[in-house]
């Protein structure tokens, strides 16, 4: 039996391509190395000859792609002597910041919009021991406050305006190129602050320049219709969507993301909430992959663009599933009213009849 070396996280794996030194103390929870799952049933269902893969970032240690950026941001914060980090968050960044701060033995302050973050994410921030400042306002307001307070207090901002975040997140593209042996034709992502689409483009571009791959994907960003500044062409003040992770009206990487769109020849589009939820259900019920609502915007958008021909048949498509479905059980349960959930007596007869009645399903 050949034994492969133990995987110890993306900084160790991609040390040569990340701004760390040999003696840097790495703060890691084994993030990265997530599965790239080829969809078997959905292409048949839509009757199109396309190769769709989902990069299941929900299998990172805190259940979202944020861990890729957070291992870098917290490693650098600690290296620079910081004792506390701070972020504004729609939930996932706060969970990741809290976990990596716990791992590093420093304090995490997280600003979250009251009542607008999914229950699993709140549970994570609480359990990892973050100091939670719940604001009567939205993410964008929280972000402004974080920027202001960081200029006056000894705390390191770990939102994606921290350049180390994007450095860590670019590694997802490295993994995709290595696994497919080339870049895909299209890479679809949900877009909020637009940090992740920017980071992925950095990763693909870096591998192309280094000769690891010889092509680049078109980058396609999907937003929730109620929170779609890239579609409106300007900032949106009161963003709304069921996909609370991307309930953002003032993206921090606005210019960078427009450059990505232009350089890659991709585009932005929007989905209404019901389309997002439909894609979430489709993926769970036909492929066995459970992502959170925001994540499903990438697949929902890709399916629509395959159906309407904007993404041609024969294409190889990667959709990033940014977060795990378990993060937001309330939204999942509330849209599964037709699930077969029977309460029965604990008798053999009742079980048998429950099976017989539902066998056709
Ligand atoms: N998907 C999920 C599940 C997210 O949590 C986020 C962002 C995005 C997509 C959008 O990524 O901002 O890089 O365009 N969540 C941040 C947070 C804002 O606070 O957790 P982006």
mmCIF file of C-alpha atoms and ligand atoms in Angstrom:
data_model
loop_
_atom_site.group_PDB
_atom_site.id
_atom_site.type_symbol
_atom_site.label_atom_id
_atom_site.label_comp_id
_atom_site.label_asym_id
_atom_site.label_seq_id
_atom_site.Cartn_x
_atom_site.Cartn_y
_atom_site.Cartn_z
ATOM 1 C CA UNK A 1 0.000 0.000 0.000
ATOM 2 C CA UNK A 2 1.379 3.402 -0.920
ATOM 3 C CA UNK A 3 0.815 6.065 1.696
ATOM 4 C CA UNK A 4 0.194 9.624 0.493
ATOM 5 C CA UNK A 5 1.320 12.468 2.750
ATOM 6 C CA UNK A 6 -1.262 13.746 5.224
ATOM 7 C CA UNK A 7 -3.157 16.749 3.828
ATOM 8 C CA UNK A 8 -2.550 19.685 6.153
ATOM 9 C CA UNK A 9 -4.322 22.576 4.469
ATOM 10 C CA UNK A 10 -3.889 24.867 1.533
ATOM 11 C CA UNK A 11 -1.027 26.993 2.882
ATOM 12 C CA UNK A 12 1.195 23.934 3.216
ATOM 13 C CA UNK A 13 0.088 22.674 -0.202
ATOM 14 C CA UNK A 14 0.522 25.959 -2.103
ATOM 15 C CA UNK A 15 3.265 27.540 0.011
ATOM 16 C CA UNK A 16 5.245 28.562 -3.122
ATOM 17 C CA UNK A 17 2.330 30.595 -4.452
ATOM 18 C CA UNK A 18 1.293 32.284 -1.203
ATOM 19 C CA UNK A 19 2.877 35.133 0.759
ATOM 20 C CA UNK A 20 4.213 33.052 3.671
ATOM 21 C CA UNK A 21 7.741 32.390 4.875
ATOM 22 C CA UNK A 22 9.317 29.072 5.850
ATOM 23 C CA UNK A 23 9.036 29.921 9.532
ATOM 24 C CA UNK A 24 5.512 31.390 9.398
ATOM 25 C CA UNK A 25 3.231 29.836 12.028
ATOM 26 C CA UNK A 26 0.368 28.502 9.940
ATOM 27 C CA UNK A 27 -3.153 28.712 11.397
ATOM 28 C CA UNK A 28 -5.017 25.932 9.623
ATOM 29 C CA UNK A 29 -7.956 23.603 10.077
ATOM 30 C CA UNK A 30 -7.160 21.497 7.006
ATOM 31 C CA UNK A 31 -9.201 23.688 4.617
ATOM 32 C CA UNK A 32 -9.240 23.246 0.839
ATOM 33 C CA UNK A 33 -8.969 20.005 -1.162
ATOM 34 C CA UNK A 34 -12.762 20.005 -1.608
ATOM 35 C CA UNK A 35 -14.558 17.602 -3.966
ATOM 36 C CA UNK A 36 -15.248 18.519 -7.569
ATOM 37 C CA UNK A 37 -18.397 16.535 -8.263
ATOM 38 C CA UNK A 38 -19.506 15.793 -11.825
ATOM 39 C CA UNK A 39 -23.275 16.083 -12.198
ATOM 40 C CA UNK A 40 -24.797 12.922 -13.666
ATOM 41 C CA UNK A 41 -28.523 13.557 -13.651
ATOM 42 C CA UNK A 42 -29.118 17.286 -14.135
ATOM 43 C CA UNK A 43 -27.574 17.530 -17.645
ATOM 44 C CA UNK A 44 -29.895 14.673 -18.720
ATOM 45 C CA UNK A 45 -32.874 16.344 -17.082
ATOM 46 C CA UNK A 46 -32.302 19.549 -19.019
ATOM 47 C CA UNK A 47 -31.556 17.568 -22.170
ATOM 48 C CA UNK A 48 -28.270 19.288 -22.955
ATOM 49 C CA UNK A 49 -24.862 17.871 -23.725
ATOM 50 C CA UNK A 50 -22.773 19.746 -21.178
ATOM 51 C CA UNK A 51 -20.274 18.685 -18.583
ATOM 52 C CA UNK A 52 -21.166 20.362 -15.276
ATOM 53 C CA UNK A 53 -19.029 20.042 -12.162
ATOM 54 C CA UNK A 54 -19.791 21.497 -8.763
ATOM 55 C CA UNK A 55 -16.935 22.496 -6.481
ATOM 56 C CA UNK A 56 -18.381 21.658 -3.077
ATOM 57 C CA UNK A 57 -16.854 24.338 -0.886
ATOM 58 C CA UNK A 58 -19.421 23.553 1.795
ATOM 59 C CA UNK A 59 -17.116 20.728 2.847
ATOM 60 C CA UNK A 60 -14.510 23.116 4.216
ATOM 61 C CA UNK A 61 -13.966 22.990 8.017
ATOM 62 C CA UNK A 62 -16.557 25.662 8.850
ATOM 63 C CA UNK A 63 -18.752 24.796 5.881
ATOM 64 C CA UNK A 64 -17.890 27.512 3.369
ATOM 65 C CA UNK A 65 -15.196 28.796 0.993
ATOM 66 C CA UNK A 66 -14.349 31.502 3.533
ATOM 67 C CA UNK A 67 -11.964 29.086 5.247
ATOM 68 C CA UNK A 68 -9.585 29.333 2.283
ATOM 69 C CA UNK A 69 -9.246 33.061 2.791
ATOM 70 C CA UNK A 70 -9.396 32.940 6.559
ATOM 71 C CA UNK A 71 -6.448 30.570 6.999
ATOM 72 C CA UNK A 72 -4.324 33.144 5.143
ATOM 73 C CA UNK A 73 -5.794 36.244 6.786
ATOM 74 C CA UNK A 74 -5.447 34.887 10.321
ATOM 75 C CA UNK A 75 -2.002 33.405 9.676
ATOM 76 C CA UNK A 76 -0.804 36.850 8.520
ATOM 77 C CA UNK A 77 -2.609 38.706 11.310
ATOM 78 C CA UNK A 78 -0.864 36.519 13.888
ATOM 79 C CA UNK A 79 2.467 36.896 12.095
ATOM 80 C CA UNK A 80 2.070 40.657 12.270
ATOM 81 C CA UNK A 81 1.381 40.461 16.012
ATOM 82 C CA UNK A 82 -2.342 41.153 15.974
ATOM 83 C CA UNK A 83 -4.324 40.021 19.025
ATOM 84 C CA UNK A 84 -7.790 40.555 17.556
ATOM 85 C CA UNK A 85 -9.580 40.342 14.228
ATOM 86 C CA UNK A 86 -12.843 41.921 13.130
ATOM 87 C CA UNK A 87 -15.278 41.486 10.262
ATOM 88 C CA UNK A 88 -18.746 42.382 9.093
ATOM 89 C CA UNK A 89 -20.599 39.377 7.815
ATOM 90 C CA UNK A 90 -23.731 37.877 6.379
ATOM 91 C CA UNK A 91 -22.757 34.798 8.382
ATOM 92 C CA UNK A 92 -20.076 32.659 6.764
ATOM 93 C CA UNK A 93 -17.177 35.037 7.221
ATOM 94 C CA UNK A 94 -18.099 35.420 10.881
ATOM 95 C CA UNK A 95 -18.151 31.629 11.345
ATOM 96 C CA UNK A 96 -14.749 31.254 9.686
ATOM 97 C CA UNK A 97 -13.224 34.232 11.524
ATOM 98 C CA UNK A 98 -14.470 32.882 14.844
ATOM 99 C CA UNK A 99 -13.064 29.400 14.217
ATOM 100 C CA UNK A 100 -9.628 30.496 13.019
ATOM 101 C CA UNK A 101 -9.352 33.028 15.845
ATOM 102 C CA UNK A 102 -10.118 30.238 18.310
ATOM 103 C CA UNK A 103 -7.454 28.096 16.676
ATOM 104 C CA UNK A 104 -4.940 30.940 16.884
ATOM 105 C CA UNK A 105 -5.853 31.923 20.439
ATOM 106 C CA UNK A 106 -6.887 35.480 19.545
ATOM 107 C CA UNK A 107 -10.194 37.358 19.745
ATOM 108 C CA UNK A 108 -12.750 37.635 16.934
ATOM 109 C CA UNK A 109 -15.256 40.497 16.831
ATOM 110 C CA UNK A 110 -18.049 39.952 14.312
ATOM 111 C CA UNK A 111 -20.712 42.405 13.177
ATOM 112 C CA UNK A 112 -23.810 40.708 11.809
ATOM 113 C CA UNK A 113 -27.175 42.061 10.637
ATOM 114 C CA UNK A 114 -29.739 41.264 13.315
ATOM 115 C CA UNK A 115 -32.231 38.612 12.224
ATOM 116 C CA UNK A 116 -30.704 38.221 8.766
ATOM 117 C CA UNK A 117 -28.170 35.481 9.183
ATOM 118 C CA UNK A 118 -28.896 31.774 8.908
ATOM 119 C CA UNK A 119 -29.211 29.893 12.192
ATOM 120 C CA UNK A 120 -26.285 27.534 11.615
ATOM 121 C CA UNK A 121 -23.923 30.440 11.050
ATOM 122 C CA UNK A 122 -25.037 32.192 14.227
ATOM 123 C CA UNK A 123 -24.595 28.926 16.138
ATOM 124 C CA UNK A 124 -21.052 28.664 14.794
ATOM 125 C CA UNK A 125 -20.008 32.195 15.763
ATOM 126 C CA UNK A 126 -21.431 31.645 19.253
ATOM 127 C CA UNK A 127 -19.895 28.216 19.723
ATOM 128 C CA UNK A 128 -16.414 29.227 18.530
ATOM 129 C CA UNK A 129 -16.532 32.023 21.070
ATOM 130 C CA UNK A 130 -16.599 35.169 18.943
ATOM 131 C CA UNK A 131 -17.736 38.471 20.412
ATOM 132 C CA UNK A 132 -20.888 39.059 18.394
ATOM 133 C CA UNK A 133 -22.116 42.575 17.696
ATOM 134 C CA UNK A 134 -25.546 42.229 16.180
ATOM 135 C CA UNK A 135 -26.383 45.489 14.402
ATOM 136 C CA UNK A 136 -29.743 46.999 13.595
ATOM 137 C CA UNK A 137 -28.666 47.434 10.019
ATOM 138 C CA UNK A 138 -27.507 45.423 7.020
ATOM 139 C CA UNK A 139 -24.142 43.997 5.939
ATOM 140 C CA UNK A 140 -23.146 47.110 3.998
ATOM 141 C CA UNK A 141 -23.644 49.317 7.049
ATOM 142 C CA UNK A 142 -21.674 46.841 9.148
ATOM 143 C CA UNK A 143 -18.839 46.903 6.613
ATOM 144 C CA UNK A 144 -18.566 50.697 6.787
ATOM 145 C CA UNK A 145 -18.450 50.539 10.590
ATOM 146 C CA UNK A 146 -15.734 47.895 10.530
ATOM 147 C CA UNK A 147 -13.568 50.022 8.241
ATOM 148 C CA UNK A 148 -14.014 53.025 10.517
ATOM 149 C CA UNK A 149 -13.332 51.227 13.775
ATOM 150 C CA UNK A 150 -10.271 49.434 12.360
ATOM 151 C CA UNK A 151 -8.616 52.783 11.705
ATOM 152 C CA UNK A 152 -8.946 53.625 15.402
ATOM 153 C CA UNK A 153 -8.623 50.290 17.248
ATOM 154 C CA UNK A 154 -5.897 47.587 17.267
ATOM 155 C CA UNK A 155 -7.893 45.031 15.282
ATOM 156 C CA UNK A 156 -7.159 43.439 11.906
ATOM 157 C CA UNK A 157 -9.990 43.459 9.368
ATOM 158 C CA UNK A 158 -10.496 39.997 7.862
ATOM 159 C CA UNK A 159 -13.152 40.851 5.306
ATOM 160 C CA UNK A 160 -12.123 40.329 1.695
ATOM 161 C CA UNK A 161 -10.712 43.866 1.543
ATOM 162 C CA UNK A 162 -7.834 42.174 3.374
ATOM 163 C CA UNK A 163 -5.666 41.104 0.392
ATOM 164 C CA UNK A 164 -4.565 37.878 2.084
ATOM 165 C CA UNK A 165 -8.159 36.644 1.894
ATOM 166 C CA UNK A 166 -8.136 36.624 -1.907
ATOM 167 C CA UNK A 167 -4.711 34.989 -1.924
ATOM 168 C CA UNK A 168 -6.111 32.048 0.012
ATOM 169 C CA UNK A 169 -9.297 31.862 -2.042
ATOM 170 C CA UNK A 170 -7.444 31.729 -5.384
ATOM 171 C CA UNK A 171 -6.318 28.197 -4.490
ATOM 172 C CA UNK A 172 -9.756 26.829 -5.401
ATOM 173 C CA UNK A 173 -8.892 27.525 -9.058
ATOM 174 C CA UNK A 174 -5.563 25.720 -8.667
ATOM 175 C CA UNK A 175 -7.379 22.636 -7.421
ATOM 176 C CA UNK A 176 -9.857 22.737 -10.317
ATOM 177 C CA UNK A 177 -7.132 23.045 -12.973
ATOM 178 C CA UNK A 178 -5.146 20.223 -11.373
ATOM 179 C CA UNK A 179 -8.159 17.947 -11.243
ATOM 180 C CA UNK A 180 -9.528 18.640 -14.728
ATOM 181 C CA UNK A 181 -6.089 18.893 -16.287
ATOM 182 C CA UNK A 182 -7.151 22.269 -17.723
ATOM 183 C CA UNK A 183 -9.270 25.272 -16.893
ATOM 184 C CA UNK A 184 -13.026 24.824 -17.557
ATOM 185 C CA UNK A 185 -14.724 26.818 -20.337
ATOM 186 C CA UNK A 186 -17.030 28.582 -17.886
ATOM 187 C CA UNK A 187 -16.775 29.169 -14.160
ATOM 188 C CA UNK A 188 -20.004 30.259 -12.458
ATOM 189 C CA UNK A 189 -20.192 31.775 -8.975
ATOM 190 C CA UNK A 190 -22.686 33.536 -6.745
ATOM 191 C CA UNK A 191 -21.637 37.160 -6.268
ATOM 192 C CA UNK A 192 -22.011 39.321 -3.161
ATOM 193 C CA UNK A 193 -18.965 41.440 -2.391
ATOM 194 C CA UNK A 194 -17.362 39.942 -5.514
ATOM 195 C CA UNK A 195 -14.198 38.931 -3.678
ATOM 196 C CA UNK A 196 -14.489 35.275 -4.601
ATOM 197 C CA UNK A 197 -14.978 35.774 -8.337
ATOM 198 C CA UNK A 198 -11.934 38.067 -8.245
ATOM 199 C CA UNK A 199 -9.881 35.506 -6.317
ATOM 200 C CA UNK A 200 -10.787 32.706 -8.717
ATOM 201 C CA UNK A 201 -9.744 34.796 -11.694
ATOM 202 C CA UNK A 202 -6.419 35.531 -9.963
ATOM 203 C CA UNK A 203 -5.888 31.792 -9.504
ATOM 204 C CA UNK A 204 -6.688 30.877 -13.101
ATOM 205 C CA UNK A 205 -4.557 33.725 -14.455
ATOM 206 C CA UNK A 206 -1.628 32.756 -12.241
ATOM 207 C CA UNK A 207 -1.702 29.137 -13.432
ATOM 208 C CA UNK A 208 -1.967 30.223 -17.048
ATOM 209 C CA UNK A 209 1.020 32.561 -16.742
ATOM 210 C CA UNK A 210 3.005 29.787 -15.059
ATOM 211 C CA UNK A 211 2.139 27.429 -17.927
ATOM 212 C CA UNK A 212 0.205 25.000 -15.727
ATOM 213 C CA UNK A 213 -2.865 25.567 -17.915
ATOM 214 C CA UNK A 214 -3.125 27.003 -21.402
ATOM 215 C CA UNK A 215 -6.575 28.542 -21.338
ATOM 216 C CA UNK A 216 -8.782 30.707 -19.130
ATOM 217 C CA UNK A 217 -12.475 30.315 -18.324
ATOM 218 C CA UNK A 218 -15.184 32.871 -18.907
ATOM 219 C CA UNK A 219 -16.196 34.028 -15.436
ATOM 220 C CA UNK A 220 -19.941 34.287 -14.858
ATOM 221 C CA UNK A 221 -21.337 35.940 -11.728
ATOM 222 C CA UNK A 222 -24.909 35.434 -10.575
ATOM 223 C CA UNK A 223 -26.654 37.736 -8.132
ATOM 224 C CA UNK A 224 -29.994 37.594 -6.340
ATOM 225 C CA UNK A 225 -32.409 39.928 -8.145
ATOM 226 C CA UNK A 226 -33.154 41.925 -4.972
ATOM 227 C CA UNK A 227 -29.432 42.441 -4.338
ATOM 228 C CA UNK A 228 -27.980 42.881 -7.791
ATOM 229 C CA UNK A 229 -25.824 46.011 -8.035
ATOM 230 C CA UNK A 230 -23.827 44.547 -10.944
ATOM 231 C CA UNK A 231 -27.054 44.270 -12.943
ATOM 232 C CA UNK A 232 -28.325 47.696 -11.923
ATOM 233 C CA UNK A 233 -24.944 49.263 -12.702
ATOM 234 C CA UNK A 234 -24.859 51.048 -9.355
ATOM 235 C CA UNK A 235 -24.914 50.359 -5.613
ATOM 236 C CA UNK A 236 -28.212 49.159 -4.123
ATOM 237 C CA UNK A 237 -29.210 50.593 -0.760
ATOM 238 C CA UNK A 238 -31.757 48.170 0.613
ATOM 239 C CA UNK A 239 -30.780 44.726 -0.701
ATOM 240 C CA UNK A 240 -33.196 41.857 -0.078
ATOM 241 C CA UNK A 241 -33.095 38.146 -0.834
ATOM 242 C CA UNK A 242 -33.815 34.788 0.758
ATOM 243 C CA UNK A 243 -30.159 33.993 -0.003
ATOM 244 C CA UNK A 244 -28.987 35.997 3.007
ATOM 245 C CA UNK A 245 -25.306 35.221 2.343
ATOM 246 C CA UNK A 246 -25.403 37.475 -0.717
ATOM 247 C CA UNK A 247 -27.738 40.141 0.659
ATOM 248 C CA UNK A 248 -25.213 42.825 -0.257
ATOM 249 C CA UNK A 249 -25.832 46.070 -2.117
ATOM 250 C CA UNK A 250 -22.410 47.724 -1.918
ATOM 251 C CA UNK A 251 -19.839 45.169 -3.152
ATOM 252 C CA UNK A 252 -16.349 45.820 -1.843
ATOM 253 C CA UNK A 253 -14.633 44.434 -4.970
ATOM 254 C CA UNK A 254 -16.730 46.441 -7.454
ATOM 255 C CA UNK A 255 -13.941 47.569 -9.824
ATOM 256 C CA UNK A 256 -12.030 44.325 -9.584
ATOM 257 C CA UNK A 257 -15.099 42.269 -10.515
ATOM 258 C CA UNK A 258 -15.888 44.443 -13.537
ATOM 259 C CA UNK A 259 -12.318 43.858 -14.701
ATOM 260 C CA UNK A 260 -12.758 40.110 -14.271
ATOM 261 C CA UNK A 261 -15.922 40.223 -16.341
ATOM 262 C CA UNK A 262 -14.234 42.188 -19.123
ATOM 263 C CA UNK A 263 -10.925 40.318 -19.151
ATOM 264 C CA UNK A 264 -12.540 36.881 -19.109
ATOM 265 C CA UNK A 265 -15.327 37.682 -21.555
ATOM 266 C CA UNK A 266 -17.933 36.565 -19.027
ATOM 267 C CA UNK A 267 -21.051 38.273 -17.717
ATOM 268 C CA UNK A 268 -23.279 38.990 -14.710
ATOM 269 C CA UNK A 269 -26.883 37.913 -14.428
ATOM 270 C CA UNK A 270 -29.554 37.728 -11.760
ATOM 271 C CA UNK A 271 -32.002 35.170 -10.403
ATOM 272 C CA UNK A 272 -35.201 35.746 -8.483
ATOM 273 C CA UNK A 273 -35.433 34.013 -5.108
ATOM 274 C CA UNK A 274 -37.677 31.207 -6.340
ATOM 275 C CA UNK A 275 -35.198 30.325 -9.112
ATOM 276 C CA UNK A 276 -32.419 30.142 -6.525
ATOM 277 C CA UNK A 277 -34.442 27.872 -4.250
ATOM 278 C CA UNK A 278 -35.511 25.708 -7.171
ATOM 279 C CA UNK A 279 -31.863 25.127 -8.084
ATOM 280 C CA UNK A 280 -31.085 24.293 -4.461
ATOM 281 C CA UNK A 281 -33.830 21.638 -4.432
ATOM 282 C CA UNK A 282 -32.893 20.284 -7.852
ATOM 283 C CA UNK A 283 -29.297 19.726 -6.798
ATOM 284 C CA UNK A 284 -30.249 18.081 -3.518
ATOM 285 C CA UNK A 285 -32.987 15.887 -4.960
ATOM 286 C CA UNK A 286 -31.279 14.792 -8.180
ATOM 287 C CA UNK A 287 -27.606 14.716 -7.252
ATOM 288 C CA UNK A 288 -27.572 14.339 -3.461
ATOM 289 C CA UNK A 289 -25.651 17.572 -2.916
ATOM 290 C CA UNK A 290 -26.989 20.013 -0.313
ATOM 291 C CA UNK A 291 -25.770 23.592 -0.611
ATOM 292 C CA UNK A 292 -27.064 26.774 0.956
ATOM 293 C CA UNK A 293 -29.392 29.047 -1.062
ATOM 294 C CA UNK A 294 -26.763 31.605 -2.140
ATOM 295 C CA UNK A 295 -24.579 28.813 -3.497
ATOM 296 C CA UNK A 296 -27.374 27.487 -5.680
ATOM 297 C CA UNK A 297 -27.425 30.765 -7.625
ATOM 298 C CA UNK A 298 -24.338 29.547 -9.509
ATOM 299 C CA UNK A 299 -26.012 26.351 -10.682
ATOM 300 C CA UNK A 300 -29.410 27.943 -11.267
ATOM 301 C CA UNK A 301 -27.822 30.598 -13.440
ATOM 302 C CA UNK A 302 -25.683 28.084 -15.323
ATOM 303 C CA UNK A 303 -28.690 25.870 -16.073
ATOM 304 C CA UNK A 304 -30.609 28.833 -17.431
ATOM 305 C CA UNK A 305 -27.696 29.932 -19.606
ATOM 306 C CA UNK A 306 -27.196 26.393 -20.909
ATOM 307 C CA UNK A 307 -30.898 26.153 -21.758
ATOM 308 C CA UNK A 308 -30.931 29.483 -23.591
ATOM 309 C CA UNK A 309 -27.699 28.701 -25.449
ATOM 310 C CA UNK A 310 -25.558 31.475 -24.002
ATOM 311 C CA UNK A 311 -23.375 28.631 -22.700
ATOM 312 C CA UNK A 312 -23.056 26.341 -25.757
ATOM 313 C CA UNK A 313 -23.409 22.567 -25.749
ATOM 314 C CA UNK A 314 -20.114 20.752 -25.421
ATOM 315 C CA UNK A 315 -18.935 23.183 -22.724
ATOM 316 C CA UNK A 316 -17.166 22.229 -19.538
ATOM 317 C CA UNK A 317 -18.667 24.231 -16.681
ATOM 318 C CA UNK A 318 -17.664 24.539 -13.028
ATOM 319 C CA UNK A 319 -20.148 25.968 -10.520
ATOM 320 C CA UNK A 320 -18.868 26.900 -7.087
ATOM 321 C CA UNK A 321 -21.120 25.778 -4.249
ATOM 322 C CA UNK A 322 -19.895 28.302 -1.743
ATOM 323 C CA UNK A 323 -21.572 27.032 1.441
ATOM 324 C CA UNK A 324 -23.105 23.951 3.037
ATOM 325 C CA UNK A 325 -26.884 23.484 3.085
ATOM 326 C CA UNK A 326 -26.813 22.661 6.790
ATOM 327 C CA UNK A 327 -25.984 26.292 7.496
ATOM 328 C CA UNK A 328 -29.568 27.312 6.812
ATOM 329 C CA UNK A 329 -31.965 24.583 7.951
ATOM 330 C CA UNK A 330 -34.906 27.001 8.279
ATOM 331 C CA UNK A 331 -34.932 27.921 4.588
ATOM 332 C CA UNK A 332 -34.511 24.268 3.652
ATOM 333 C CA UNK A 333 -37.389 23.024 5.774
ATOM 334 C CA UNK A 334 -39.714 25.863 4.846
ATOM 335 C CA UNK A 335 -39.488 24.965 1.152
ATOM 336 C CA UNK A 336 -39.971 21.235 1.638
ATOM 337 C CA UNK A 337 -43.645 21.313 2.566
ATOM 338 C CA UNK A 338 -44.273 18.420 0.167
ATOM 339 C CA UNK A 339 -41.672 16.174 1.721
ATOM 340 C CA UNK A 340 -43.025 12.849 2.888
ATOM 341 C CA UNK A 341 -42.781 13.169 6.655
ATOM 342 C CA UNK A 342 -45.238 10.856 8.406
ATOM 343 C CA UNK A 343 -45.730 10.407 12.114
ATOM 344 C CA UNK A 344 -46.842 6.859 12.818
ATOM 345 C CA UNK A 345 -47.297 4.430 15.682
ATOM 346 C CA UNK A 346 -44.254 2.352 16.562
ATOM 347 C CA UNK A 347 -45.788 -0.822 15.143
ATOM 348 C CA UNK A 348 -44.835 -3.111 12.298
ATOM 349 C CA UNK A 349 -48.225 -2.608 10.653
ATOM 350 C CA UNK A 350 -47.855 1.155 10.627
ATOM 351 C CA UNK A 351 -44.358 0.960 9.147
ATOM 352 C CA UNK A 352 -45.501 -1.508 6.478
ATOM 353 C CA UNK A 353 -48.425 0.623 5.481
ATOM 354 C CA UNK A 354 -46.189 3.711 5.384
ATOM 355 C CA UNK A 355 -43.880 1.889 2.971
ATOM 356 C CA UNK A 356 -46.613 0.443 0.760
ATOM 357 C CA UNK A 357 -48.487 3.713 0.421
ATOM 358 C CA UNK A 358 -45.371 5.573 -0.636
ATOM 359 C CA UNK A 359 -43.538 2.982 -2.687
ATOM 360 C CA UNK A 360 -44.255 4.642 -6.001
ATOM 361 C CA UNK A 361 -42.556 7.828 -4.847
HETATM 362 N N1 LIG B 1 -21.877 32.459 -1.183
HETATM 363 C C1 LIG B 1 -21.839 32.421 0.151
HETATM 364 C C2 LIG B 1 -22.370 31.196 0.818
HETATM 365 C C3 LIG B 1 -21.330 33.508 0.885
HETATM 366 O O1 LIG B 1 -21.308 33.444 2.216
HETATM 367 C C4 LIG B 1 -20.873 34.641 0.200
HETATM 368 C C5 LIG B 1 -20.379 35.806 0.934
HETATM 369 C C6 LIG B 1 -20.906 34.630 -1.193
HETATM 370 C C7 LIG B 1 -21.419 33.528 -1.855
HETATM 371 C C8 LIG B 1 -20.424 35.773 -2.014
HETATM 372 O O2 LIG B 1 -19.039 35.820 -2.077
HETATM 373 O O3 LIG B 1 -18.820 38.143 -1.319
HETATM 374 O O4 LIG B 1 -16.902 36.952 -2.372
HETATM 375 O O5 LIG B 1 -18.876 37.650 -3.737
HETATM 376 N N2 LIG B 1 -20.468 35.924 2.188
HETATM 377 C C9 LIG B 1 -19.873 36.987 2.987
HETATM 378 C C10 LIG B 1 -20.023 36.696 4.457
HETATM 379 C C11 LIG B 1 -20.287 38.337 2.590
HETATM 380 O O6 LIG B 1 -20.037 37.620 5.275
HETATM 381 O O7 LIG B 1 -20.086 35.526 4.823
HETATM 382 P P1 LIG B 1 -18.360 37.234 -2.399
#
